[in-house]
Amino acid sequence: MLKLVDLTKVYRTEEVETTALNQVNIHIKQGEFVAIMGPSGCGKSSLLNIVGMLDNPSSGQYWFGDEEVAGYGERRLADIRKKNIGFIFQSFNLIDELTVFENVELALLYHDIPSRERKERVKEALAKVNIAHRESHLPQQLSGGQQQRVAIARAVVSRPRMLLADEPTGNLDSANGEEVMNMLTELNGEGTTIVMVTHSMPHAQYARRIINLFDGQVVAENLRAA
Amino acid sequence: MFANYLTVALRTLIKHKLYSAITVVGLALGLAAAILIGLFVRNELTYDHNFTDADRIAQIFVTASLPGRAPEDSVSLPMPAGPALKQAFPEVEEMARLASQTSTIKRDDALFTETVAVADPTLFRLFDWTFLRGDRATALDDPASVVLTRKVATKYFGDADPIGKTLLVDGRSLNVTGVMPDLPANTQFAFALLVPMDSPANQLPSWLREHWGGLVTLTFVKLARGASPSVVDAGMPAFGAAIPPLKTSTGEIRFGDILRFFPVPLTQSHLHPARNGQVVGISPLEITIFSAVAVLVLAIACINFMNLATARASLRAREVALRKVVGASRGQIMGQFLGESVLLTALALILAVAVVEIALPSFATFLGKPSLAFDYLSDVRVLAALGGLVLIVGGVGGLYPAVFLSAFQPGPILKGGPAGTGGGRLRVALVVMQFAISIGLMVATGVVYGQLSYAQGRALGFDKENLVVVTDLYGAEMRQKAETMRDTLRQDPRIASVAMAESYPGSATENNTGIHRPGMTDDQALVVRQDAVDDSYFATLGIRFLAGRPFDPQHLTDAVPVEDPAAPDRPRHGAIILNQSAVKRLGFASPEAALGQPLVLPVRTGPGVQVTVVGVVEDFHQASVHAAVSPGIFLLSPDRFSQLLIKVKPGDMPGALDLIDRTWRQMVPDQPIPRVFLDAQLQGIYERETKTGHLFAAFSGLALVIASLGLFGLAAFTAERRTKEIGLRKVLGAGVTDIVRLLVWQFSKPVLVANLIAWPVAWYAMRHWLDGFADRIALNPLLFLAAGFSALLVAWATVGLHAARVAATRPIVALRYE
């Protein structure tokens, strides 16, 4: 599904040069569930941003399927991104001004999908995460767990091949955290590739492979038996 | 997708009411100002465009170059010019002349005064007004015919059909042959009734018809299809040379040397530079100035929008990041924000249209164009212009925020990081620009008003207060009555003095003559303005003598005797009073040196009038102060008196007016009293400047209000954003005053910098404007300082409020806040 070859990301300011990712090599297959772990500042988020095509690497190769996308411009990246990748964030990132339904629908607006089909798919996604009864509520009227469920519905409604989750349980209590992990496992079971950044070892255990990052480098890879 | 954009846009608007209100109200005020100015400018630019043959019609202008005087342009031509043009140029297909007069209309026992146009019957072959009643083609064929405008028809005949009915105009009974629509706002024509040139009601003396020395009628020609006005223009020198010369006592006047005619396309006539300095109308410079003001006011409103949108961009950052994450391209995000800005502008437009609707009647009355209309429902062009305005303003205002917001990198933002604080410097630059514009407009307003009060005040050189003029007392019989009236009024204790004269300052009439020292020929004569005045004239107007004395009825040699038609060659003698300019131009060393000196006024036949200088008066403005005071002479020629100037004692005006009116009624019962107040009459002369001044004041005030609105929003936002910093400062020992000073200083800096930009620009522009006046004020540096300080005060008042509120908050609240 994706292959990172000698991938490096350097942030430069006027005075300081920080290497966030240093010669990273990772290969993720279609249908895998990968957890990325590591201490703060180890480069997890930089990695996820590049994998999610929100940012370009400084050097190295990024193969997405058969395409080398490392040098692509914003327009082409946006196009690949919207067709293939869904995102889940620690802070949910729902738009306050939109209702639950509209927040989820947002993910389909930039695809050429007729309005009726769009509505059906939103309802389907909301049902899947058990939040359909709150579709006309605004985000601030929901609990944290409910908000994250909406965020998951938004991530999957466009039926992406890959789901990127950035500490999806970081802002949730343990019960809600478990629930979110179960949903991700379920989605993975349906064939969606999942790449998840997490600090929580118990939640990392849901993944089949754990990649440990330290100072921008892959220091360990553990494969769990299915 | 669009519905989603709309939803987010509207909900964002509602959620942030203060900022939405500031943006929408600011834009609405800017748009309303732009629409009002737009209507005004459009009106000015479309004068007389509506006639079918407008592109083939030219108005003939003339430049009169009188010896010793700067060339003067005029739209009034000698009466014989029109027919001569038609004869001389085969390109001229039709010609029509038109002159204006004031006539008395009698209905039952009531008397009314109306503006009547006297025109060639061919007028309607050039100007195809759609007649409401009657036949345009034949309406002016009969000398006793009269055409009415709709309003006048209703005034005198109600709803009845007036065709065939008679109307008493100046005592002559005329048949109504047509009713035409009321004249629109954008036409140079101004009349209520129209009579043919050979009408018995025509007041023009018949000798003017063949006289090339009087500038009397507006003259229009319709050129044959395909004929170019430049051909006519090229033939004008030959045309001038062919004008028969006028024989005088010592030579002849060759009008071809004095008058240079030139055609101006009808559609360009209204704003032609040759009209500059005339009483009526507006100059192209003012059109440019007002268009610029509209753009500037709009720019200020746009800047508000840009500033608030970018300052508050962080609030939209997450939305932008998310949209990008789910696949929106940068172009789509930009499109969304541009769309939002256009939507906001459209909302503002609705408000602006309401404001214009409310303001238009007073605006139109103020401009003296009551028929100025805002047809946004029926006129597609107006609607298209409004649509265009929304797109342009929305596009300009929204472009920078759109570029700025769409550039956000989603990664860090979605992790809860800052949205980037870029654009701060640009925001400051924009605020500087706003205040520079406001300060510049304030300076301009100050200069316009300063020049105005200067022009209307002492600079006139005479005292205009408490002066009533009974005008247009032509003919021997009227003059006799006026003299009786003068003698009666002089008896009354409320009247300070009464004078008789040929004209009065500010009246449009002007009479010129040649004058020279003995021994010179007519060719060497200086052309001066001459006024026949009596012994009380200078005292009544409060004009000072530099040397000599006023006329004295006791000196029998003062008065210039009337020419005896039986013996035109008989020598005539009299006294003369000169103004300062005439003393200089005639080459006398000083006013005293001129006293007792002989001068000659050439006349048509005979040796001319021999006059002796008995007095010299200070220069005073007889016309607009746009023009320098021209050399002028004053003669005691009672046969030319036609105006009665009455100086009333201060505080006695109502009683005095009553007396004047009563005296008039006793002597002239069949005519309304034609009286004017001199100061009001002079105001008419300065109407254009006065209006320019008021409009400037209004729009520069508005500019400052809109700029302050923006500053208010920006200050509110900054105060909100700096709450944590302020809390920390307070914890570290800062007092309320320190905090207020901190914030106030932050917003004072751009205003101070704005002065540095505004001052030189305003200085340059206003010097240019003042150069249009012969007599002008100097630019006062205090005015510039005052404008800058006013802007600073407004900024302080705006920001201080927020600063005080935030500074007074307990620091712990501030620290907890973020």
Coordinates of C-alpha atoms in Angstrom, one line a residue, chain B residues 28-344:
Chain B
A28 CA -22.9 49.1 3.9
L29 CA -21.9 52.7 4.7
G30 CA -19.1 52.5 2.2
L31 CA -21.4 51.1 -0.5
A32 CA -24.1 53.6 0.2
A33 CA -21.6 56.5 -0.2
A34 CA -20.3 54.9 -3.4
I35 CA -23.8 54.5 -4.8
L36 CA -24.8 58.1 -3.9
I37 CA -21.6 59.4 -5.5
G38 CA -22.1 57.0 -8.4
L39 CA -25.6 58.4 -9.0
F40 CA -24.3 61.9 -8.9
V41 CA -21.3 61.2 -11.2
R42 CA -23.5 59.2 -13.7
N43 CA -25.9 62.1 -13.7
E44 CA -23.1 64.5 -14.6
L45 CA -21.6 62.2 -17.2
T46 CA -24.9 61.6 -19.1
Y47 CA -26.0 65.2 -19.7
D48 CA -28.2 65.4 -22.8
H49 CA -27.3 61.9 -24.0
N50 CA -30.9 60.9 -24.6
F51 CA -31.7 62.7 -27.8
T52 CA -31.9 60.5 -30.9
D53 CA -29.4 62.7 -32.8
A54 CA -27.2 63.5 -29.7
D55 CA -24.1 62.3 -31.5
R56 CA -24.7 64.7 -34.4
I57 CA -25.5 67.8 -32.4
A58 CA -22.8 70.2 -31.4
Q59 CA -23.1 73.2 -29.1
I60 CA -21.2 76.3 -30.2
F61 CA -18.9 77.8 -27.6
V62 CA -17.0 81.1 -28.0
T63 CA -13.8 82.4 -26.6
A64 CA -13.8 86.1 -26.3
S65 CA -10.4 87.8 -26.2
L66 CA -10.9 91.4 -25.3
P67 CA -7.8 93.6 -25.3
G68 CA -6.2 93.9 -21.9
R69 CA -8.1 90.9 -20.5
A70 CA -7.5 87.2 -20.3
P71 CA -9.6 85.2 -22.9
E72 CA -12.9 84.2 -21.5
D73 CA -15.0 81.2 -22.7
S74 CA -18.7 81.4 -23.0
V75 CA -21.6 79.3 -24.1
S76 CA -23.7 82.4 -24.8
L77 CA -23.2 83.6 -28.4
P78 CA -24.2 86.7 -30.2
M79 CA -27.6 86.3 -31.7
P80 CA -26.6 86.6 -35.4
A81 CA -24.0 83.8 -35.0
G82 CA -26.5 80.9 -35.3
P83 CA -28.1 81.9 -38.7
A84 CA -24.6 82.9 -40.0
L85 CA -23.2 79.5 -39.1
K86 CA -26.1 77.7 -40.8
Q87 CA -25.4 79.8 -43.9
A88 CA -21.6 79.4 -43.8
F89 CA -21.3 75.7 -43.3
P90 CA -23.0 73.2 -45.6
E91 CA -22.3 70.6 -42.9
V92 CA -24.8 72.3 -40.6
E93 CA -28.2 70.7 -41.3
E94 CA -30.2 72.4 -38.6
M95 CA -29.5 75.3 -36.2
A96 CA -31.4 76.4 -33.1
R97 CA -30.9 79.1 -30.5
L98 CA -32.3 79.4 -27.1
A99 CA -32.2 82.2 -24.5
S100 CA -33.7 82.3 -21.1
Q101 CA -35.8 85.0 -19.4
T102 CA -37.9 85.4 -16.4
S103 CA -41.5 86.2 -17.1
T104 CA -44.6 86.9 -15.1
I105 CA -47.6 84.6 -15.7
K106 CA -51.0 85.8 -14.7
R107 CA -53.7 83.4 -13.7
D108 CA -56.9 84.8 -12.3
D109 CA -55.6 87.5 -10.1
A110 CA -52.5 85.7 -9.0
L111 CA -49.0 86.5 -10.4
F112 CA -46.3 83.9 -10.8
T113 CA -42.7 84.1 -12.0
E114 CA -41.4 81.4 -14.4
T115 CA -38.3 80.7 -16.3
V116 CA -39.2 81.0 -20.0
A117 CA -37.0 79.8 -22.9
V118 CA -37.1 81.8 -26.1
A119 CA -36.1 79.5 -28.9
D120 CA -36.0 79.0 -32.6
P121 CA -38.9 76.8 -33.8
T122 CA -36.2 74.5 -35.2
L123 CA -35.3 73.5 -31.6
F124 CA -37.4 70.4 -31.8
R125 CA -35.7 69.2 -34.9
L126 CA -32.6 68.9 -32.9
F127 CA -34.0 67.9 -29.5
D128 CA -36.7 65.3 -29.8
W129 CA -38.5 65.5 -26.5
T130 CA -41.5 63.3 -26.6
F131 CA -44.6 65.5 -26.4
L132 CA -47.3 64.5 -24.0
R133 CA -49.8 66.6 -25.9
G134 CA -49.7 68.6 -29.1
D135 CA -47.5 68.3 -32.2
R136 CA -43.8 68.8 -31.8
A137 CA -43.2 69.5 -35.4
T138 CA -45.5 72.6 -35.5
A139 CA -45.6 73.6 -31.9
L140 CA -43.5 76.8 -32.2
D141 CA -44.6 77.8 -35.7
D142 CA -47.1 80.4 -34.6
P143 CA -45.5 83.4 -32.8
A144 CA -48.2 83.5 -30.2
S145 CA -47.6 79.8 -29.2
V146 CA -46.3 78.5 -26.0
V147 CA -45.2 75.0 -25.0
L148 CA -45.4 74.0 -21.4
T149 CA -43.6 71.4 -19.3
R150 CA -45.9 68.9 -17.6
K151 CA -45.6 70.4 -14.1
V152 CA -46.4 73.9 -15.4
A153 CA -49.3 72.6 -17.4
T154 CA -50.7 71.0 -14.2
K155 CA -50.0 74.2 -12.3
Y156 CA -52.0 76.4 -14.6
F157 CA -54.6 74.0 -16.1
G158 CA -55.0 71.2 -13.6
D159 CA -55.9 67.9 -15.2
A160 CA -57.6 69.6 -18.2
D161 CA -56.1 69.4 -21.6
P162 CA -54.4 72.8 -22.0
I163 CA -54.0 72.6 -25.8
G164 CA -55.7 75.6 -27.5
K165 CA -56.1 77.4 -24.1
T166 CA -54.5 80.8 -23.6
L167 CA -51.9 81.8 -21.0
L168 CA -51.0 85.4 -20.1
V169 CA -47.2 85.7 -20.3
D170 CA -45.8 89.1 -19.5
G171 CA -49.2 90.5 -20.4
R172 CA -49.3 88.8 -23.8
S173 CA -51.9 86.1 -24.4
L174 CA -50.3 83.0 -25.8
N175 CA -51.9 79.8 -27.1
V176 CA -50.7 76.5 -25.6
T177 CA -49.6 74.3 -28.5
G178 CA -47.8 71.5 -26.7
V179 CA -47.0 69.8 -23.4
M180 CA -43.6 68.2 -23.0
P181 CA -42.3 66.1 -20.1
D182 CA -40.5 67.8 -17.2
L183 CA -36.8 68.1 -17.8
P184 CA -34.7 65.4 -16.3
A185 CA -31.9 66.0 -13.8
N186 CA -29.2 65.5 -16.5
T187 CA -29.8 68.2 -18.9
Q188 CA -28.4 71.7 -19.4
F189 CA -31.8 73.0 -20.3
A190 CA -33.7 74.7 -17.6
F191 CA -37.1 76.2 -18.4
A192 CA -40.7 75.8 -17.5
L193 CA -42.2 77.3 -20.7
L194 CA -41.0 77.6 -24.2
V195 CA -41.9 80.4 -26.7
P196 CA -40.7 81.0 -30.2
M197 CA -38.1 83.7 -31.0
D198 CA -40.6 85.9 -32.7
S199 CA -43.0 85.6 -29.7
P200 CA -44.6 88.9 -28.5
A201 CA -43.4 87.8 -25.0
N202 CA -39.8 87.7 -26.1
Q203 CA -38.0 90.3 -23.9
L204 CA -34.8 90.4 -26.0
P205 CA -34.4 93.9 -27.6
S206 CA -34.7 93.6 -31.3
W207 CA -31.3 95.4 -32.0
L208 CA -29.5 92.4 -30.4
R209 CA -30.6 90.2 -33.4
E210 CA -28.0 91.8 -35.6
H211 CA -25.5 92.8 -33.0
W212 CA -22.3 90.7 -32.7
G213 CA -21.2 92.5 -29.5
G214 CA -23.6 90.8 -27.0
L215 CA -23.3 87.2 -25.7
V216 CA -27.0 86.2 -25.5
T217 CA -28.1 82.8 -26.8
L218 CA -27.2 79.2 -26.4
T219 CA -26.6 78.0 -30.0
F220 CA -26.8 74.4 -31.2
V221 CA -26.2 72.9 -34.7
K222 CA -27.1 69.5 -36.0
L223 CA -24.5 68.3 -38.5
A224 CA -25.3 66.3 -41.6
R225 CA -24.8 62.5 -41.2
G226 CA -21.1 61.7 -41.4
A227 CA -20.0 65.4 -41.1
S228 CA -17.2 65.9 -38.5
P229 CA -17.3 68.8 -36.0
S230 CA -13.6 69.2 -36.7
V231 CA -14.4 70.4 -40.2
V232 CA -16.6 73.0 -38.8
D233 CA -14.0 73.9 -36.3
A234 CA -11.4 74.3 -39.0
G235 CA -13.6 76.7 -40.9
M236 CA -14.2 78.9 -37.8
P237 CA -11.3 81.4 -38.4
A238 CA -12.6 82.2 -41.9
F239 CA -16.1 82.4 -40.4
G240 CA -14.9 84.9 -37.9
A241 CA -13.1 87.0 -40.4
A242 CA -16.3 87.3 -42.5
I243 CA -18.2 89.0 -39.6
P244 CA -19.0 92.6 -40.6
P245 CA -16.9 95.0 -38.5
L246 CA -18.6 97.6 -36.2
K247 CA -17.8 101.2 -37.0
T248 CA -16.9 103.4 -34.0
S249 CA -15.9 107.0 -33.6
T250 CA -12.2 106.4 -34.1
G251 CA -12.1 103.1 -36.0
E252 CA -13.8 99.8 -36.1
I253 CA -14.2 96.7 -34.0
R254 CA -13.3 93.5 -35.9
F255 CA -15.3 90.7 -34.1
G256 CA -13.3 88.1 -35.9
D257 CA -10.3 89.2 -33.9
I258 CA -12.2 89.0 -30.6
L259 CA -14.5 86.1 -31.0
R260 CA -13.3 82.5 -31.7
F261 CA -16.2 80.1 -32.1
F262 CA -15.8 76.4 -31.7
P263 CA -18.1 73.4 -31.8
V264 CA -18.4 71.0 -28.8
P265 CA -20.2 67.7 -29.2
L266 CA -23.5 68.0 -27.2
T267 CA -22.7 65.0 -25.0
Q268 CA -19.4 66.6 -23.9
S269 CA -20.8 70.1 -23.5
H270 CA -21.8 69.8 -19.8
L271 CA -18.4 69.0 -18.6
H272 CA -16.4 70.9 -21.1
P273 CA -13.4 72.7 -19.5
A274 CA -14.6 76.0 -21.1
R275 CA -17.5 75.9 -18.7
N276 CA -15.1 76.0 -15.8
G277 CA -15.6 78.9 -13.5
Q278 CA -19.1 79.4 -14.5
V279 CA -21.8 79.8 -12.0
V280 CA -23.7 76.6 -12.9
G281 CA -22.3 73.2 -13.3
I282 CA -19.5 71.1 -12.0
S283 CA -16.0 70.8 -13.3
P284 CA -14.4 67.5 -14.5
L285 CA -11.9 68.0 -11.7
E286 CA -14.7 67.7 -9.2
I287 CA -16.1 64.6 -10.9
T288 CA -12.7 63.1 -10.6
I289 CA -12.4 64.2 -7.0
F290 CA -15.8 62.7 -6.0
S291 CA -15.2 59.5 -7.9
A292 CA -11.9 59.2 -6.0
V293 CA -13.6 59.9 -2.7
A294 CA -16.1 57.1 -3.4
V295 CA -13.2 54.7 -4.2
L296 CA -11.4 55.7 -1.1
V297 CA -14.4 55.3 1.2
L298 CA -15.0 51.9 -0.3
A299 CA -11.3 51.1 0.1
I300 CA -11.6 51.9 3.8
A301 CA -14.6 49.6 4.2
C302 CA -12.7 46.8 2.3
I303 CA -9.7 47.2 4.5
N304 CA -11.9 46.7 7.6
F305 CA -13.1 43.5 6.1
M306 CA -9.6 42.4 5.2
N307 CA -8.2 43.3 8.6
L308 CA -10.9 41.7 10.7
A309 CA -11.0 38.6 8.5
T310 CA -7.2 38.0 8.7
A311 CA -6.9 39.0 12.4
R312 CA -9.6 36.5 13.2
A313 CA -8.3 33.9 10.8
S314 CA -7.2 31.6 13.6
L315 CA -10.8 31.1 14.5
R316 CA -11.4 29.6 11.1
A317 CA -8.1 27.8 10.9
R318 CA -9.4 24.4 12.1
E319 CA -12.2 24.5 9.6
V320 CA -9.7 25.2 6.8
A321 CA -7.4 22.5 7.9
L322 CA -10.2 20.0 8.1
R323 CA -11.5 20.9 4.7
K324 CA -8.0 20.4 3.3
V325 CA -7.8 17.0 5.1
V326 CA -11.0 15.8 3.5
G327 CA -9.7 16.8 0.1
A328 CA -10.4 20.4 -0.5
S329 CA -7.8 22.0 -2.8
R330 CA -6.5 25.4 -2.0
G331 CA -8.5 26.9 -4.9
Q332 CA -11.7 25.5 -3.4
I333 CA -10.9 27.0 0.0
M334 CA -10.1 30.4 -1.7
G335 CA -13.3 30.1 -3.6
Q336 CA -15.2 29.5 -0.4
F337 CA -13.8 32.5 1.4
L338 CA -14.2 34.8 -1.7
G339 CA -17.7 33.6 -1.9
E340 CA -18.2 34.4 1.8
S341 CA -16.9 37.9 1.2
V342 CA -19.1 38.4 -1.7
L343 CA -22.1 37.1 0.3
L344 CA -21.2 39.6 3.1

